[in-house]
Amino acid sequence: MIAEGTLSDEFKSVVEACERLSGIIYDHAETRKNVLDKREILKNIVKDNASCPHCASNEYLKYMALDVNEKGWKFNKYKCRRCNISFVWNRPNNPWDMLAFIDQLKADFMLKIMNNQVEEEEKMHSLEMIKQLDESLSTLKPVIEQSDLEAKEMERKDQQVSTMIAEFTKYLQIQKIIIS
């Protein structure tokens, strides 16, 4: 009907609306894919470099499960096939928990220093460690915050697109009833 030019103005507007909606959907799908890819890369940034507590090797480790502590942090659980033991590697496996873990580590170091529980040499080492932890936090925190903002924006856009599709579907059903 479009090629023949016999399409009425009402149908032309419906076709244009469909084309605009499909463009919006494809753009959103591309944006969604990019955000999810970035978050997946961010999840894989933190490597726990686990090693068996008995043999101190990581050659024979097999990932078993995910363990969550009382603070809600996620840790990897491993089994050493050489020693035949299972253990939880007490370091976070994702950047979100890593931020809280680094803050906790800093607080522990500061507490030891404040309570004079360390010797002078260890105190200097602890202060250097705190400095390194601050540097790590300053690079990791903005990246995570940006990723979280993008994810929230994506979820908001998901809701908008879902609502738009539902409203357009209702409109098309109404038009079908009117035409019938």
CSV table of C-alpha atoms in Angstrom, one decimal:
chain,number,residue,atom,x,y,z
A,1,MET,CA,0.0,0.0,0.0
A,2,ILE,CA,2.9,2.3,0.7
A,3,ALA,CA,4.5,1.7,-2.7
A,4,GLU,CA,1.1,2.2,-4.4
A,5,GLY,CA,0.5,5.4,-2.5
A,6,THR,CA,-2.9,4.2,-1.3
A,7,LEU,CA,-2.0,4.3,2.4
A,8,SER,CA,-4.2,6.7,4.4
A,9,ASP,CA,-2.7,9.4,6.6
A,10,GLU,CA,-3.8,7.5,9.8
A,11,PHE,CA,-1.9,4.4,8.7
A,12,LYS,CA,1.1,6.5,7.7
A,13,SER,CA,1.2,8.0,11.2
A,14,VAL,CA,1.0,4.5,12.7
A,15,VAL,CA,3.9,3.3,10.5
A,16,GLU,CA,6.0,6.3,11.4
A,17,ALA,CA,5.3,5.8,15.1
A,18,CYS,CA,6.3,2.1,14.8
A,19,GLU,CA,9.5,3.1,13.1
A,20,ARG,CA,10.3,5.7,15.8
A,21,LEU,CA,9.5,3.2,18.5
A,22,SER,CA,11.7,0.5,17.0
A,23,GLY,CA,14.5,3.1,16.7
A,24,ILE,CA,14.1,4.0,20.4
A,25,ILE,CA,14.2,0.3,21.3
A,26,TYR,CA,17.3,-0.5,19.3
A,27,ASP,CA,19.1,2.6,20.7
A,28,HIS,CA,18.2,1.5,24.2
A,29,ALA,CA,19.2,-2.1,23.6
A,30,GLU,CA,22.7,-0.8,22.4
A,31,THR,CA,23.0,1.4,25.5
A,32,ARG,CA,21.9,-1.5,27.7
A,33,LYS,CA,24.5,-3.8,26.2
A,34,ASN,CA,27.3,-1.3,26.6
A,35,VAL,CA,26.4,-0.6,30.3
A,36,LEU,CA,26.1,-4.4,31.1
A,37,ASP,CA,29.5,-5.0,29.3
A,38,LYS,CA,31.2,-2.3,31.4
A,39,ARG,CA,29.7,-3.7,34.6
A,40,GLU,CA,30.9,-7.2,33.7
A,41,ILE,CA,34.4,-5.9,33.1
A,42,LEU,CA,34.2,-4.1,36.4
A,43,LYS,CA,33.2,-7.3,38.2
A,44,ASN,CA,36.2,-9.1,36.8
A,45,ILE,CA,38.7,-6.3,37.8
A,46,VAL,CA,39.0,-7.8,41.3
A,47,LYS,CA,41.1,-10.9,41.3
A,48,ASP,CA,41.4,-12.7,44.7
A,49,ASN,CA,44.6,-14.6,43.9
A,50,ALA,CA,43.6,-17.3,46.4
A,51,SER,CA,46.0,-19.9,47.6
A,52,CYS,CA,45.5,-22.9,49.8
A,53,PRO,CA,46.2,-22.3,53.5
A,54,HIS,CA,48.0,-25.6,53.9
A,55,CYS,CA,50.1,-26.0,50.7
A,56,ALA,CA,50.2,-22.3,49.8
A,57,SER,CA,49.6,-23.1,46.2
A,58,ASN,CA,46.9,-22.0,43.8
A,59,GLU,CA,47.5,-24.7,41.2
A,60,TYR,CA,45.1,-27.2,42.7
A,61,LEU,CA,42.3,-24.9,43.6
A,62,LYS,CA,38.8,-25.4,42.4
A,63,TYR,CA,36.1,-22.7,42.8
A,64,MET,CA,33.2,-24.2,44.7
A,65,ALA,CA,30.7,-21.6,45.6
A,66,LEU,CA,30.0,-18.1,46.8
A,67,ASP,CA,29.9,-17.4,50.5
A,68,VAL,CA,28.4,-14.3,52.1
A,69,ASN,CA,29.5,-13.0,55.5
A,70,GLU,CA,27.5,-11.2,58.2
A,71,LYS,CA,28.3,-7.8,56.6
A,72,GLY,CA,26.9,-9.0,53.2
A,73,TRP,CA,30.3,-9.1,51.5
A,74,LYS,CA,30.7,-11.9,49.0
A,75,PHE,CA,33.7,-14.2,49.1
A,76,ASN,CA,34.8,-17.1,47.0
A,77,LYS,CA,34.9,-20.6,48.4
A,78,TYR,CA,37.5,-23.0,47.1
A,79,LYS,CA,38.6,-26.6,47.4
A,80,CYS,CA,42.2,-27.6,47.2
A,81,ARG,CA,42.4,-30.9,45.4
A,82,ARG,CA,45.8,-31.6,46.7
A,83,CYS,CA,45.0,-31.2,50.4
A,84,ASN,CA,41.4,-32.1,50.0
A,85,ILE,CA,40.1,-29.2,52.1
A,86,SER,CA,37.6,-26.5,51.5
A,87,PHE,CA,38.1,-22.9,52.6
A,88,VAL,CA,36.7,-19.4,52.1
A,89,TRP,CA,39.1,-16.9,50.8
A,90,ASN,CA,38.4,-13.9,53.1
A,91,ARG,CA,38.8,-11.2,50.5
A,92,PRO,CA,35.9,-9.8,48.5
A,93,ASN,CA,35.4,-10.9,44.9
A,94,ASN,CA,33.8,-7.7,43.5
A,95,PRO,CA,34.7,-4.1,43.5
A,96,TRP,CA,31.6,-2.9,45.5
A,97,ASP,CA,32.5,-5.1,48.5
A,98,MET,CA,36.2,-4.3,47.9
A,99,LEU,CA,35.5,-0.6,48.8
A,100,ALA,CA,34.1,-1.5,52.1
A,101,PHE,CA,36.9,-4.1,52.7
A,102,ILE,CA,39.6,-1.5,52.0
A,103,ASP,CA,37.8,1.0,54.4
A,104,GLN,CA,37.7,-1.7,57.1
A,105,LEU,CA,41.4,-2.5,56.5
A,106,LYS,CA,42.3,1.1,56.9
A,107,ALA,CA,40.3,1.4,60.1
A,108,ASP,CA,42.1,-1.7,61.5
A,109,PHE,CA,45.5,-0.2,60.7
A,110,MET,CA,44.6,3.1,62.2
A,111,LEU,CA,43.2,1.4,65.3
A,112,LYS,CA,46.5,-0.5,65.8
A,113,ILE,CA,48.5,2.7,65.3
A,114,MET,CA,46.3,4.7,67.7
A,115,ASN,CA,46.5,2.1,70.4
A,116,ASN,CA,50.3,1.8,70.1
A,117,GLN,CA,50.0,-1.9,69.5
A,118,VAL,CA,52.8,-1.8,66.9
A,119,GLU,CA,56.5,-1.1,66.9
A,120,GLU,CA,58.0,1.9,65.2
A,121,GLU,CA,59.1,0.0,62.1
A,122,GLU,CA,55.7,-1.7,61.8
A,123,LYS,CA,54.0,1.7,62.4
A,124,MET,CA,55.9,3.2,59.4
A,125,HIS,CA,54.9,0.2,57.3
A,126,SER,CA,51.3,0.5,58.4
A,127,LEU,CA,51.2,4.2,57.5
A,128,GLU,CA,52.7,3.4,54.0
A,129,MET,CA,50.0,0.7,53.6
A,130,ILE,CA,47.3,3.2,54.5
A,131,LYS,CA,48.6,5.6,52.0
A,132,GLN,CA,48.5,2.9,49.3
A,133,LEU,CA,45.0,2.0,50.3
A,134,ASP,CA,43.9,5.6,50.0
A,135,GLU,CA,45.4,5.7,46.5
A,136,SER,CA,43.5,2.5,45.6
A,137,LEU,CA,40.3,4.0,46.9
A,138,SER,CA,40.8,7.2,45.0
A,139,THR,CA,41.0,5.3,41.7
A,140,LEU,CA,38.4,2.7,42.3
A,141,LYS,CA,35.7,4.7,43.9
A,142,PRO,CA,34.9,7.1,41.0
A,143,VAL,CA,34.8,4.2,38.5
A,144,ILE,CA,32.3,2.3,40.7
A,145,GLU,CA,30.2,5.4,41.3
A,146,GLN,CA,30.0,6.1,37.6
A,147,SER,CA,29.1,2.5,36.8
A,148,ASP,CA,26.3,2.6,39.5
A,149,LEU,CA,25.0,5.9,38.0
A,150,GLU,CA,24.9,4.3,34.5
A,151,ALA,CA,23.1,1.2,35.9
A,152,LYS,CA,20.5,3.4,37.6
A,153,GLU,CA,20.0,5.4,34.5
A,154,MET,CA,19.6,2.2,32.4
A,155,GLU,CA,17.0,0.9,34.8
A,156,ARG,CA,15.1,4.2,34.6
A,157,LYS,CA,15.2,4.0,30.8
A,158,ASP,CA,14.1,0.4,30.9
A,159,GLN,CA,11.0,1.4,32.8
A,160,GLN,CA,10.3,4.3,30.3
A,161,VAL,CA,10.7,2.0,27.3
A,162,SER,CA,8.5,-0.7,28.9
A,163,THR,CA,5.8,1.9,29.6
A,164,MET,CA,6.1,3.3,26.1
A,165,ILE,CA,5.8,-0.2,24.5
A,166,ALA,CA,2.7,-1.0,26.7
A,167,GLU,CA,1.0,2.3,25.8
A,168,PHE,CA,1.8,1.8,22.1
A,169,THR,CA,0.4,-1.8,22.2
A,170,LYS,CA,-2.8,-0.5,23.8
A,171,TYR,CA,-3.0,2.2,21.2
A,172,LEU,CA,-2.6,-0.4,18.4
A,173,GLN,CA,-5.3,-2.6,19.9
A,174,ILE,CA,-7.7,0.3,20.2
A,175,GLN,CA,-7.0,1.2,16.5
A,176,LYS,CA,-7.6,-2.4,15.6
A,177,ILE,CA,-11.0,-2.3,17.4
A,178,ILE,CA,-12.0,1.0,15.7
A,179,ILE,CA,-11.1,-0.3,12.3
A,180,SER,CA,-12.8,-3.6,12.8
